[in-house]
Amino acid sequence: MSMPSPKHAVADQSTEHAIDQLIQADAHALSAQLQTLREKLFPPEAKKTLRRFSSGEVARLIGVTDSYLRHLAASGEAPEVEKTPQGRLSYSLDQVHALRAYLAKAKPSYGRFRTGNEHLQVIAVTNFKGGSGKTTTATHLAQYFALRGYRVLAIDLDPQASMSALFGYQPEFDVGDNQTLYGAIRYDEQRRPLKEIVRPTYFTGLDLVPGNLELHEFEHSTPKMLASTDRDPRDLFFARVAMALETVDANYDIVVIDCPPQLGFLTLSALCAATSVLITVHPQMLDIASMNQFLAMASDLLSVVREHGGNLKYDWLRYLMTRYEPNDGPQAQIVAFLRSLFNERVLTAMMVKSTAVSDAGLSKQTIYEAGRETMHRQTYDRAVEAMDDVNREIEMLVREAWGRPAQ
């Protein structure tokens, strides 16, 4: 007897089981395989760690010369640093931060922590359409700020939890009930302080609020709260994220929120908590049409929120071109079209489509985590340069909002 083709096999299964049972079985099978793959990459007893950095990389991160770093290491005055068997300087991120703090004693501009009246920067990274590079942008942005000495909180507000996966957490195995932001913004007595949900990461100075499917509960519970006749007037759904962030305000300089790819209650609450908004745009006509719908819906919904007291005053709003291919003529035309419409609100730098970023993602890494030796060096260098250009432009906006000089 010949075996049925895969197509016929699926058809046969669908006649035996209801569609919800079939989807559930597929979800369990896929989840098990993902867990097996993760255990191969990261054994159960292992934790994801961050690579060490060369003196050249550290010099660029801090803003000094490589020769000056070698002088500091030889003098014995600066914090201790390790050497490779070949005699090269090798720094952990902890040591980079310690070196930056040492230099800041003599020259405060090396310090990054906000001071005085500098307010917490909350950057909402959002788009209505999946595949726009939203999570890639948010994760690299959070890591960029941490590498440069800022205290960063990354919040995965997307139920798909791709950001959490990049930080080494598989949502269905590593993130339990009440361990997402939903635990800090829910309406019932099970609400808990945000500080209890925040997790440290292997990036020193970068903490994470992970996500998983539990975040959908906010979309379900909010309509019930709004329909309730005895609800507390303070239970304004659009203020929930901001209220949670207020409780950890003193611990961070920058918060980066990876918003869901839809305009629901979670996204609206994140936009009301934000001090700035970054909209990722893939320069293709279908994506531009989708963005148009996103902007139209967002303006309608946010105007209602504003009328009811929502805070919608932003330091800046910018559009970021993602997955940009420099040799693609139609994409260049779309970018020029958007620049003519939105002027300076379109970032000058663009996130260039790169095989280096994709290759790093295969092992659940970002380009900042992957070492230069792991791939073709020119490809790696171009990817890091393009990513740095984008994130440096955003850093300049943050510093401008704080009243700091550009660097």
Coordinates of C-alpha atoms in Angstrom, one line a residue:
M1 CA 0.0 0.0 0.0
S2 CA 1.4 3.4 -1.0
M3 CA 1.6 6.2 1.6
P4 CA -0.7 9.2 1.0
S5 CA 0.9 12.4 -0.1
P6 CA 1.3 15.1 2.6
K7 CA -1.6 17.1 1.0
H8 CA -3.9 14.1 1.2
A9 CA -2.7 13.3 4.7
V10 CA -3.7 16.8 5.9
A11 CA -7.0 16.4 4.3
D12 CA -7.6 13.0 5.9
Q13 CA -6.7 14.4 9.4
S14 CA -9.0 17.4 9.0
T15 CA -12.0 15.1 8.4
E16 CA -11.3 13.2 11.6
H17 CA -10.7 16.2 13.9
A18 CA -12.3 19.5 14.5
I19 CA -10.1 22.4 13.3
D20 CA -9.4 23.6 16.8
Q21 CA -8.1 20.1 17.7
L22 CA -6.0 20.0 14.6
I23 CA -4.5 23.4 15.3
Q24 CA -3.9 22.5 18.9
A25 CA -2.0 19.3 17.9
D26 CA 0.1 21.3 15.4
A27 CA 0.9 23.8 18.1
H28 CA 2.0 21.1 20.6
A29 CA 4.1 19.4 17.9
L30 CA 5.8 22.6 16.9
S31 CA 6.4 23.8 20.5
A32 CA 8.1 20.4 21.3
Q33 CA 10.4 20.7 18.3
L34 CA 11.3 24.3 19.2
Q35 CA 12.1 23.2 22.7
T36 CA 14.3 20.5 21.4
L37 CA 16.1 22.9 19.1
R38 CA 16.6 25.4 22.0
E39 CA 18.0 22.6 24.2
K40 CA 20.6 21.9 21.4
L41 CA 21.5 25.6 21.2
F42 CA 21.3 26.2 24.9
P43 CA 21.3 23.1 27.2
P44 CA 18.9 23.2 30.2
E45 CA 21.6 23.9 32.6
A46 CA 23.1 26.7 30.5
K47 CA 22.2 30.3 30.4
K48 CA 22.6 32.7 27.5
T49 CA 25.7 34.8 27.9
L50 CA 27.1 37.8 26.1
R51 CA 30.5 37.6 24.3
R52 CA 33.5 39.7 25.3
F53 CA 34.5 42.8 23.4
S54 CA 37.9 43.8 21.9
S55 CA 39.6 47.0 22.9
G56 CA 38.7 48.5 19.5
E57 CA 35.0 47.8 20.0
V58 CA 35.2 49.2 23.6
A59 CA 37.0 52.3 22.3
R60 CA 34.1 53.0 19.9
L61 CA 31.5 52.3 22.6
I62 CA 33.0 54.7 25.1
G63 CA 34.4 57.3 22.7
V64 CA 38.1 57.1 23.3
T65 CA 41.1 55.8 21.2
D66 CA 42.3 52.2 21.3
S67 CA 45.8 53.4 22.3
Y68 CA 44.3 55.3 25.3
L69 CA 42.7 52.1 26.5
R70 CA 46.0 50.2 26.2
H71 CA 47.6 53.0 28.2
L72 CA 45.0 52.8 30.9
A73 CA 45.4 49.1 31.1
A74 CA 49.2 49.3 31.4
S75 CA 49.1 52.1 34.0
G76 CA 47.1 49.9 36.4
E77 CA 44.9 52.9 37.4
A78 CA 41.7 51.9 35.5
P79 CA 39.5 48.9 36.5
E80 CA 41.1 45.5 35.7
V81 CA 40.8 44.0 32.3
E82 CA 41.6 40.6 31.0
K83 CA 43.9 39.6 28.2
T84 CA 43.6 36.9 25.6
P85 CA 46.4 34.3 25.2
Q86 CA 47.6 36.4 22.3
G87 CA 48.0 39.4 24.7
R88 CA 45.0 41.4 23.4
L89 CA 42.7 43.2 25.8
S90 CA 39.3 41.6 26.3
Y91 CA 36.4 43.2 28.1
S92 CA 33.1 41.9 29.5
L93 CA 30.2 44.4 29.4
D94 CA 30.6 44.7 33.2
Q95 CA 34.1 45.8 32.7
V96 CA 33.1 48.3 30.0
H97 CA 30.6 49.9 32.3
A98 CA 33.2 50.0 35.1
L99 CA 35.7 51.7 32.8
R100 CA 33.1 54.2 31.7
A101 CA 32.3 55.0 35.3
Y102 CA 36.0 55.5 36.0
L103 CA 36.4 57.9 33.1
A104 CA 33.2 59.8 34.2
K105 CA 34.8 60.7 37.5
A106 CA 37.2 63.1 35.7
K107 CA 34.9 63.9 32.8
P108 CA 31.1 63.6 33.6
S109 CA 30.2 63.6 29.9
Y110 CA 31.3 59.9 29.8
G111 CA 28.4 59.1 32.1
R112 CA 25.0 58.2 30.6
F113 CA 22.6 58.1 33.5
R114 CA 19.9 60.7 33.4
T115 CA 20.1 63.4 36.0
G116 CA 18.1 66.4 37.4
N117 CA 15.0 67.1 35.4
E118 CA 15.8 64.6 32.6
H119 CA 12.6 62.5 32.3
L120 CA 12.4 58.8 31.6
Q121 CA 12.4 58.1 27.9
V122 CA 9.8 55.6 26.9
I123 CA 10.1 54.6 23.2
A124 CA 7.2 52.7 21.7
V125 CA 8.2 50.8 18.6
T126 CA 5.1 50.0 16.6
N127 CA 3.5 49.1 13.3
F128 CA 0.2 47.7 12.2
K129 CA 1.6 45.1 9.9
G130 CA 3.8 42.2 10.8
G131 CA 7.1 41.7 9.0
S132 CA 8.2 45.3 9.2
G133 CA 11.2 44.6 11.4
K134 CA 9.6 45.9 14.5
T135 CA 11.0 43.4 17.0
T136 CA 14.4 43.4 15.4
T137 CA 14.4 47.2 15.7
A138 CA 13.3 47.2 19.3
T139 CA 15.7 44.6 20.5
H140 CA 18.7 46.1 18.8
L141 CA 17.8 49.5 20.0
A142 CA 17.5 48.3 23.6
Q143 CA 20.9 46.6 23.4
Y144 CA 22.5 49.6 21.7
F145 CA 21.5 51.8 24.6
A146 CA 22.7 49.2 27.2
L147 CA 26.1 48.9 25.4
R148 CA 26.5 52.6 25.7
G149 CA 26.0 52.7 29.4
Y150 CA 22.3 53.7 29.8
R151 CA 20.0 51.8 32.2
V152 CA 17.5 50.1 29.9
L153 CA 14.2 48.3 30.4
A154 CA 12.9 46.3 27.4
I155 CA 9.2 45.4 27.5
D156 CA 7.9 42.7 25.2
L157 CA 4.2 43.7 24.8
D158 CA 3.7 41.4 21.7
P159 CA 1.9 38.2 22.6
Q160 CA 4.1 36.4 20.0
A161 CA 7.0 37.2 22.3
S162 CA 9.8 37.3 19.6
M163 CA 11.8 39.7 21.7
S164 CA 11.6 37.4 24.7
A165 CA 12.9 34.6 22.5
L166 CA 15.9 36.7 21.4
F167 CA 16.7 37.2 25.0
G168 CA 16.7 33.4 25.6
Y169 CA 13.1 32.9 26.9
Q170 CA 10.7 30.5 25.2
P171 CA 7.4 32.0 26.1
E172 CA 5.4 28.8 26.8
F173 CA 8.1 27.2 28.9
D174 CA 10.0 30.1 30.7
V175 CA 7.2 32.7 31.3
G176 CA 4.5 31.6 33.6
D177 CA 1.2 33.1 34.7
N178 CA 1.4 36.8 35.8
Q179 CA 5.0 37.1 34.6
T180 CA 4.3 39.4 31.7
L181 CA 3.3 43.1 31.8
Y182 CA -0.3 42.0 32.1
G183 CA 0.5 41.0 35.7
A184 CA 1.2 44.7 36.5
I185 CA -1.7 46.2 34.6
R186 CA -4.6 43.8 35.2
Y187 CA -7.7 45.1 36.9
D188 CA -8.2 42.5 39.7
E189 CA -6.6 41.7 43.0
Q190 CA -4.0 39.5 41.3
R191 CA -2.1 42.6 40.0
R192 CA 1.5 42.7 41.2
P193 CA 4.3 45.3 41.3
L194 CA 6.2 45.7 38.0
K195 CA 9.5 45.3 39.9
E196 CA 8.6 41.7 40.7
I197 CA 8.1 40.9 37.0
V198 CA 11.2 42.6 35.7
R199 CA 14.0 40.1 34.9
P200 CA 17.7 40.9 34.5
T201 CA 19.4 39.8 31.3
Y202 CA 22.9 38.8 30.3
F203 CA 23.3 42.3 29.0
T204 CA 24.5 44.2 32.1
G205 CA 22.3 47.3 32.5
L206 CA 19.4 45.8 30.4
D207 CA 16.4 44.3 32.1
L208 CA 13.4 42.6 30.5
V209 CA 9.7 42.3 31.0
P210 CA 9.0 39.1 28.9
G211 CA 5.8 38.4 27.0
N212 CA 3.6 35.5 26.0
L213 CA 0.0 34.7 25.1
E214 CA -1.2 35.9 28.5
L215 CA -1.0 39.5 27.2
H216 CA -4.2 38.8 25.2
E217 CA -6.0 38.8 28.5
F218 CA -5.8 42.6 28.6
E219 CA -7.7 42.7 25.3
H220 CA -10.4 40.5 26.8
S221 CA -10.6 42.0 30.3
T222 CA -10.7 45.7 29.2
P223 CA -14.1 45.6 27.5
K224 CA -15.5 43.8 30.5
M225 CA -14.1 46.6 32.7
L226 CA -15.5 49.3 30.5
A227 CA -18.9 47.7 30.5
S228 CA -19.0 47.4 34.3
T229 CA -21.3 49.8 36.1
D230 CA -19.4 49.7 39.3
R231 CA -15.9 50.1 37.9
D232 CA -13.3 52.4 39.7
P233 CA -13.0 55.7 37.8
R234 CA -9.3 55.3 38.1
D235 CA -9.3 52.1 36.0
L236 CA -8.6 54.0 32.7
F237 CA -7.2 51.3 30.4
F238 CA -5.0 53.8 28.5
A239 CA -3.2 54.8 31.8
R240 CA -2.3 51.3 32.9
V241 CA 1.2 51.0 31.3
A242 CA 2.2 54.5 32.4
M243 CA 1.1 53.8 36.0
A244 CA 3.2 50.6 36.0
L245 CA 6.2 52.4 34.6
E246 CA 6.0 55.1 37.2
T247 CA 6.8 52.6 39.9
V248 CA 10.2 51.8 38.4
D249 CA 11.0 55.3 37.0
A250 CA 14.0 55.9 39.2
N251 CA 15.7 52.6 38.0
Y252 CA 16.0 53.4 34.3
D253 CA 17.0 56.0 31.8
I254 CA 15.2 54.5 28.8
V255 CA 12.3 52.0 28.2
V256 CA 11.9 50.4 24.8
I257 CA 8.5 48.8 24.2
D258 CA 7.9 46.3 21.5
C259 CA 4.2 46.8 20.8
P260 CA 1.8 44.3 19.3
P261 CA 1.2 44.4 15.5
Q262 CA -2.3 45.6 16.0
L263 CA -4.1 48.6 17.3
G264 CA -5.7 47.2 20.4
F265 CA -6.0 48.2 24.1
L266 CA -2.4 47.2 24.8
T267 CA -1.0 49.3 22.0
L268 CA -3.1 52.3 22.9
S269 CA -2.0 52.0 26.5
A270 CA 1.7 51.8 25.4
L271 CA 1.3 54.8 23.2
C272 CA -0.2 56.8 26.1
A273 CA 2.8 55.8 28.3
A274 CA 5.3 56.7 25.6
T275 CA 7.4 59.9 25.4
S276 CA 8.3 59.1 21.8
V277 CA 7.2 56.8 19.0
L278 CA 9.1 54.9 16.4
I279 CA 7.1 53.5 13.5
T280 CA 8.8 50.9 11.4
V281 CA 8.1 50.9 7.7
H282 CA 9.0 48.4 5.0
P283 CA 9.3 50.5 1.8
Q284 CA 6.9 48.4 -0.3
M285 CA 3.6 49.8 -1.6
L286 CA 1.4 47.2 0.1
D287 CA 3.1 48.0 3.4
I288 CA 2.7 51.7 2.8
A289 CA -1.0 51.2 2.2
S290 CA -1.2 49.2 5.5
M291 CA 0.6 52.0 7.3
N292 CA -1.9 54.4 6.0
Q293 CA -4.7 52.4 7.6
F294 CA -2.7 52.2 10.8
L295 CA -2.3 56.0 10.9
A296 CA -5.9 56.7 10.2
M297 CA -7.2 54.3 12.8
A298 CA -4.6 55.4 15.4
S299 CA -5.5 59.1 14.9
D300 CA -9.2 58.3 15.4
L301 CA -8.7 56.2 18.5
L302 CA -6.1 58.4 20.1
S303 CA -8.2 61.5 19.7
V304 CA -10.9 59.8 21.8
V305 CA -8.3 58.8 24.4
R306 CA -6.9 62.4 24.5
E307 CA -10.5 63.7 25.0
H308 CA -10.7 61.5 28.1
G309 CA -7.4 62.7 29.6
G310 CA -4.8 60.5 27.9
N311 CA -1.3 61.9 27.7
L312 CA -0.3 62.2 24.0
K313 CA 2.5 64.7 24.1
Y314 CA 5.6 63.2 22.6
D315 CA 9.2 64.4 22.4
W316 CA 9.4 63.0 18.9
L317 CA 7.8 60.7 16.4
R318 CA 9.9 59.2 13.6
Y319 CA 9.4 56.7 10.8
L320 CA 12.2 54.2 10.2
M321 CA 12.7 52.5 6.9
T322 CA 13.5 48.8 7.5
R323 CA 14.7 45.9 5.4
Y324 CA 15.8 48.5 2.9
E325 CA 17.6 47.3 -0.2
P326 CA 19.9 50.0 -1.6
N327 CA 19.8 48.7 -5.2
D328 CA 16.0 48.4 -5.3
G329 CA 14.8 51.3 -7.4
P330 CA 11.1 51.1 -6.4
Q331 CA 12.1 51.1 -2.7
A332 CA 14.2 54.2 -3.3
Q333 CA 11.2 55.9 -4.9
I334 CA 9.0 55.1 -2.0
V335 CA 11.6 56.4 0.5
A336 CA 11.8 59.6 -1.5
F337 CA 8.0 59.9 -1.6
L338 CA 7.8 59.5 2.2
R339 CA 10.6 62.0 2.8
S340 CA 8.7 64.5 0.7
L341 CA 5.6 64.0 2.8
F342 CA 7.0 63.7 6.3
N343 CA 10.3 65.6 6.0
E344 CA 12.5 65.2 9.1
R345 CA 10.1 62.7 10.7
V346 CA 11.7 60.1 8.4
L347 CA 15.0 59.0 9.9
T348 CA 18.0 59.7 7.7
A349 CA 19.5 56.3 8.5
M350 CA 17.8 53.2 7.4
M351 CA 17.9 49.6 8.6
V352 CA 19.5 47.9 5.6
K353 CA 18.4 44.3 4.8
S354 CA 21.4 42.2 5.8
T355 CA 22.2 38.5 5.7
A356 CA 24.3 39.1 8.8
V357 CA 21.3 40.0 10.9
S358 CA 19.4 37.0 9.5
D359 CA 22.3 34.7 10.1
A360 CA 22.6 35.9 13.7
G361 CA 18.9 35.4 14.2
L362 CA 19.1 31.7 13.3
S363 CA 20.9 31.1 16.7
K364 CA 18.6 33.6 18.4
Q365 CA 21.2 36.4 18.5
T366 CA 21.3 40.0 17.4
I367 CA 24.1 41.5 15.4
Y368 CA 25.5 43.0 18.6
E369 CA 25.8 39.6 20.2
A370 CA 27.3 37.8 17.3
G371 CA 31.0 38.1 17.0
R372 CA 32.8 39.4 14.0
E373 CA 34.5 36.0 13.6
T374 CA 31.2 34.2 13.2
M375 CA 30.5 35.4 9.6
H376 CA 32.0 37.2 6.6
R377 CA 33.8 40.2 8.1
Q378 CA 32.7 42.8 5.5
T379 CA 29.1 41.6 5.7
Y380 CA 29.2 41.8 9.5
D381 CA 30.9 45.3 9.5
R382 CA 28.3 46.7 7.1
A383 CA 25.4 45.3 9.2
V384 CA 26.8 46.8 12.4
E385 CA 27.5 50.1 10.8
A386 CA 24.0 50.4 9.4
M387 CA 22.4 49.3 12.7
D388 CA 24.6 51.8 14.7
D389 CA 23.7 54.6 12.3
V390 CA 20.0 54.1 13.0
N391 CA 20.4 53.7 16.7
R392 CA 22.8 56.7 17.0
E393 CA 20.2 58.9 15.3
I394 CA 17.6 57.8 17.8
E395 CA 20.1 58.4 20.7
M396 CA 20.6 61.9 19.4
L397 CA 16.8 62.5 19.6
V398 CA 16.8 61.2 23.2
R399 CA 19.7 63.4 24.2
E400 CA 18.0 66.4 22.5
A401 CA 14.9 65.7 24.6
W402 CA 17.0 65.8 27.7
G403 CA 18.7 69.0 26.6
R404 CA 22.1 67.3 26.3
P405 CA 24.6 68.1 23.5
A406 CA 24.9 65.7 20.6
Q407 CA 27.8 63.4 20.6

